[in-house]
Amino acid sequence: MARFSALIRVLQADGVDSREQMARLINMLASFTKGREYLIAHLRLFLNCVVPVLRGKRLPSTTQEQLIATLQKTSVRWAFRLKCGMLEWVVNFLEGRTSAYACEYACSLAINLSLNYNSHSIQLRFADSLASAACNVLNRDTHGFACSLYNSLVLVWLSCGRVRLRARETGLLSALRIRNLKKICPLCDLHIPYLLAVIAGDLVPLKLSSFLLKLVEALAHINH
């Protein structure tokens, strides 16, 4: 506990350089099983420290990236994270400009949080924000494995009826159609028609199949 308290003191300090180096250290720890177990053992203390720092207005983007990656690596859909307002925060984060690194980890974190049953009411309240964040992610000029992650995020959020019903008004339908017309990514060529069918009502993901759920969770738990 004493060692963990030292990590917290440095992370909450005013020094920009020391705070970033500590964020990098914590992210590195979270990349290993023993490190994740250590952070999870002090989960409430860890979140109560990291979440306020992450929400800081003047937090450098590089430090922000490290902390987001750490949260994703240690996330297993705990309800406590939802009480911290993490889903609302990560949705707002994805609505803005982000680096590819931060975007991928933020998408993974959003998927993990959204798969928690307790998040359903939050998704209903912030349906338009979910759609806006999804549009922003889909508009990224990124292709390859990241597309599986982005498309999985859209699929999870389409499980929310309000997101599906307002897909045209929020621009989500248009964003998917535009990405589908590009025809430059084999993964999108495979995924986007399915997502469009979900919006059209031909396929309604009221409950993700066990196979699809495992696939989405596997994508969300990638460790770079």
Coordinates of C-alpha atoms in Angstrom, one line a residue:
M1 CA 0.0 0.0 0.0
A2 CA 2.9 2.4 0.8
R3 CA 4.4 1.8 -2.6
F4 CA 1.1 2.4 -4.3
S5 CA 0.6 5.6 -2.3
A6 CA 3.9 6.8 -3.7
L7 CA 2.7 6.2 -7.2
I8 CA -0.4 8.3 -6.5
R9 CA 1.5 11.2 -5.0
V10 CA 3.7 11.5 -8.1
L11 CA 0.8 11.1 -10.4
Q12 CA -1.2 13.9 -8.7
A13 CA 1.9 16.2 -8.4
D14 CA 2.1 19.4 -10.4
G15 CA 5.2 18.4 -12.2
V16 CA 4.3 17.7 -15.9
D17 CA 7.4 15.6 -16.6
S18 CA 7.3 13.5 -13.5
R19 CA 3.5 12.9 -13.9
E20 CA 4.0 11.7 -17.5
Q21 CA 6.8 9.4 -16.5
M22 CA 4.7 7.9 -13.7
A23 CA 1.8 7.4 -16.2
R24 CA 4.2 5.6 -18.5
L25 CA 5.4 3.4 -15.6
I26 CA 1.8 2.5 -14.6
N27 CA 0.9 1.7 -18.2
M28 CA 4.0 -0.5 -18.4
L29 CA 3.0 -2.3 -15.2
A30 CA -0.5 -2.9 -16.6
S31 CA 1.0 -4.6 -19.6
F32 CA 2.1 -7.5 -17.4
T33 CA -0.2 -10.0 -15.5
K34 CA 1.4 -9.3 -12.1
G35 CA 1.2 -5.6 -12.7
R36 CA -2.5 -5.7 -13.6
E37 CA -3.1 -7.9 -10.5
Y38 CA -1.4 -5.3 -8.3
L39 CA -3.4 -2.4 -9.7
I40 CA -6.7 -4.4 -9.5
A41 CA -6.0 -5.2 -5.9
H42 CA -6.1 -1.5 -5.2
L43 CA -8.8 -0.7 -7.7
R44 CA -10.8 1.9 -5.9
L45 CA -7.8 3.8 -4.8
F46 CA -6.3 3.5 -8.3
L47 CA -9.5 4.8 -10.0
N48 CA -10.0 7.6 -7.5
C49 CA -6.6 8.8 -8.3
V50 CA -6.4 8.3 -12.1
V51 CA -9.9 9.4 -13.1
P52 CA -9.6 13.0 -11.7
V53 CA -6.1 13.3 -13.2
L54 CA -7.4 12.0 -16.6
R55 CA -10.2 14.6 -16.6
G56 CA -7.7 17.4 -16.0
K57 CA -8.1 20.2 -18.6
R58 CA -4.4 20.8 -18.9
L59 CA -3.3 17.2 -19.0
P60 CA -0.8 16.7 -21.9
S61 CA -2.1 14.3 -24.6
T62 CA 0.8 11.9 -24.1
T63 CA 0.1 11.5 -20.4
Q64 CA -3.6 11.1 -21.3
E65 CA -2.8 8.3 -23.7
Q66 CA -0.8 6.4 -21.2
L67 CA -3.6 6.6 -18.6
I68 CA -6.3 5.6 -21.0
A69 CA -4.3 2.6 -22.1
T70 CA -3.8 1.6 -18.4
L71 CA -7.5 1.8 -17.7
Q72 CA -8.3 -0.3 -20.7
K73 CA -5.7 -3.0 -19.8
T74 CA -7.1 -3.3 -16.3
S75 CA -10.8 -3.1 -17.3
V76 CA -13.1 -6.1 -17.0
R77 CA -16.4 -4.2 -17.1
W78 CA -16.6 -3.3 -13.4
A79 CA -19.7 -1.4 -12.4
F80 CA -17.6 0.8 -10.2
R81 CA -16.0 2.3 -13.3
L82 CA -19.5 3.3 -14.5
K83 CA -20.1 5.1 -11.1
C84 CA -17.0 7.1 -11.7
G85 CA -18.5 8.4 -14.9
M86 CA -15.9 6.8 -17.1
L87 CA -18.3 5.8 -19.9
E88 CA -19.5 9.4 -20.3
W89 CA -15.9 10.7 -20.2
V90 CA -14.6 8.2 -22.8
V91 CA -17.5 9.0 -25.1
N92 CA -16.8 12.7 -24.8
F93 CA -13.1 11.9 -25.4
L94 CA -13.9 10.0 -28.6
E95 CA -15.9 12.9 -29.9
G96 CA -12.8 15.1 -30.0
R97 CA -9.5 14.8 -31.9
T98 CA -7.3 12.0 -30.7
S99 CA -4.2 10.1 -31.7
A100 CA -4.5 6.7 -33.2
Y101 CA -3.0 5.2 -30.1
A102 CA -5.4 6.9 -27.8
C103 CA -8.4 6.3 -30.0
E104 CA -7.8 2.5 -30.2
Y105 CA -7.4 2.2 -26.4
A106 CA -10.4 4.5 -25.8
C107 CA -12.5 2.4 -28.1
S108 CA -11.5 -0.7 -26.3
L109 CA -12.3 0.9 -22.9
A110 CA -15.7 2.1 -24.3
I111 CA -16.5 -1.4 -25.5
N112 CA -15.7 -3.0 -22.1
L113 CA -17.8 -0.4 -20.2
S114 CA -20.7 -0.6 -22.7
L115 CA -20.9 -4.4 -22.4
N116 CA -21.7 -4.0 -18.7
Y117 CA -25.4 -4.4 -18.1
N118 CA -25.4 -1.4 -15.8
S119 CA -24.4 0.8 -18.6
H120 CA -27.6 0.4 -20.6
S121 CA -29.4 3.3 -18.9
I122 CA -26.4 5.5 -19.5
Q123 CA -26.3 4.6 -23.2
L124 CA -30.0 5.5 -23.5
R125 CA -29.4 8.9 -22.0
F126 CA -26.3 9.7 -24.1
A127 CA -27.4 7.9 -27.3
D128 CA -26.8 10.9 -29.5
S129 CA -23.3 11.4 -28.0
L130 CA -22.6 7.7 -28.7
A131 CA -23.6 8.2 -32.3
S132 CA -21.5 11.4 -32.5
A133 CA -18.4 9.6 -31.1
A134 CA -19.0 6.7 -33.5
C135 CA -19.2 9.0 -36.5
N136 CA -15.9 10.7 -35.4
V137 CA -14.2 7.3 -35.1
L138 CA -15.6 6.1 -38.5
N139 CA -14.4 9.2 -40.2
R140 CA -10.8 8.5 -39.3
D141 CA -8.6 7.7 -42.2
T142 CA -7.4 4.5 -40.6
H143 CA -7.7 1.0 -41.9
G144 CA -6.5 -2.5 -41.0
F145 CA -6.9 -4.1 -37.6
A146 CA -8.2 -0.9 -36.1
C147 CA -11.3 -1.2 -38.3
S148 CA -12.3 -4.3 -36.4
L149 CA -12.1 -2.4 -33.2
Y150 CA -14.0 0.7 -34.5
N151 CA -16.7 -1.5 -36.1
S152 CA -17.0 -3.6 -33.0
L153 CA -17.6 -0.4 -31.0
V154 CA -20.4 0.7 -33.4
L155 CA -22.0 -2.8 -33.2
V156 CA -22.0 -2.7 -29.4
W157 CA -23.6 0.8 -29.4
L158 CA -26.2 -0.3 -32.0
S159 CA -27.4 -2.7 -29.4
C160 CA -29.0 0.4 -27.9
G161 CA -32.3 0.9 -29.5
R162 CA -32.2 4.7 -29.4
V163 CA -28.8 4.7 -31.2
R164 CA -30.4 2.6 -34.0
L165 CA -33.6 4.6 -34.2
R166 CA -31.7 7.9 -34.5
A167 CA -28.9 6.7 -36.8
R168 CA -30.2 8.8 -39.7
E169 CA -30.7 12.0 -37.7
T170 CA -27.3 11.7 -35.9
G171 CA -25.4 11.1 -39.1
L172 CA -24.3 7.6 -38.1
L173 CA -26.0 6.0 -41.1
S174 CA -24.4 8.4 -43.4
A175 CA -20.9 7.8 -41.9
L176 CA -21.3 4.1 -42.4
R177 CA -22.5 4.4 -46.0
I178 CA -19.5 6.7 -46.8
R179 CA -17.1 4.2 -45.3
N180 CA -18.8 1.4 -47.1
L181 CA -18.4 3.2 -50.5
K182 CA -14.7 3.6 -50.1
K183 CA -14.0 -0.1 -50.8
I184 CA -10.4 0.1 -49.7
C185 CA -10.6 -2.0 -46.5
P186 CA -11.5 -5.7 -46.6
L187 CA -12.5 -5.7 -43.0
C188 CA -14.9 -2.8 -43.5
D189 CA -16.2 -4.5 -46.7
L190 CA -17.1 -7.4 -44.4
H191 CA -18.4 -5.5 -41.4
I192 CA -20.2 -2.4 -42.7
P193 CA -22.9 -4.1 -44.6
Y194 CA -23.8 -6.0 -41.4
L195 CA -23.9 -2.8 -39.4
L196 CA -26.1 -1.2 -42.1
A197 CA -28.5 -4.2 -42.0
V198 CA -28.7 -3.8 -38.2
I199 CA -29.8 -0.1 -38.6
A200 CA -32.2 -1.1 -41.4
G201 CA -33.9 -3.6 -39.0
D202 CA -33.0 -6.6 -41.0
L203 CA -30.8 -7.7 -38.1
V204 CA -31.6 -6.5 -34.6
P205 CA -28.8 -7.2 -32.0
L206 CA -31.1 -7.2 -29.0
K207 CA -28.6 -9.6 -27.5
L208 CA -25.2 -10.3 -28.9
S209 CA -24.6 -14.0 -29.7
S210 CA -22.1 -15.7 -27.4
F211 CA -19.6 -16.1 -30.3
L212 CA -19.9 -12.4 -31.3
L213 CA -19.6 -11.3 -27.7
K214 CA -16.4 -13.3 -27.3
L215 CA -15.0 -11.7 -30.5
V216 CA -15.9 -8.2 -29.4
E217 CA -14.4 -8.8 -25.9
A218 CA -11.2 -10.2 -27.4
L219 CA -10.8 -7.2 -29.6
A220 CA -11.4 -4.9 -26.7
H221 CA -8.7 -6.6 -24.6
I222 CA -5.8 -6.1 -27.0
N223 CA -2.5 -5.1 -25.4
H224 CA -0.1 -3.2 -27.5

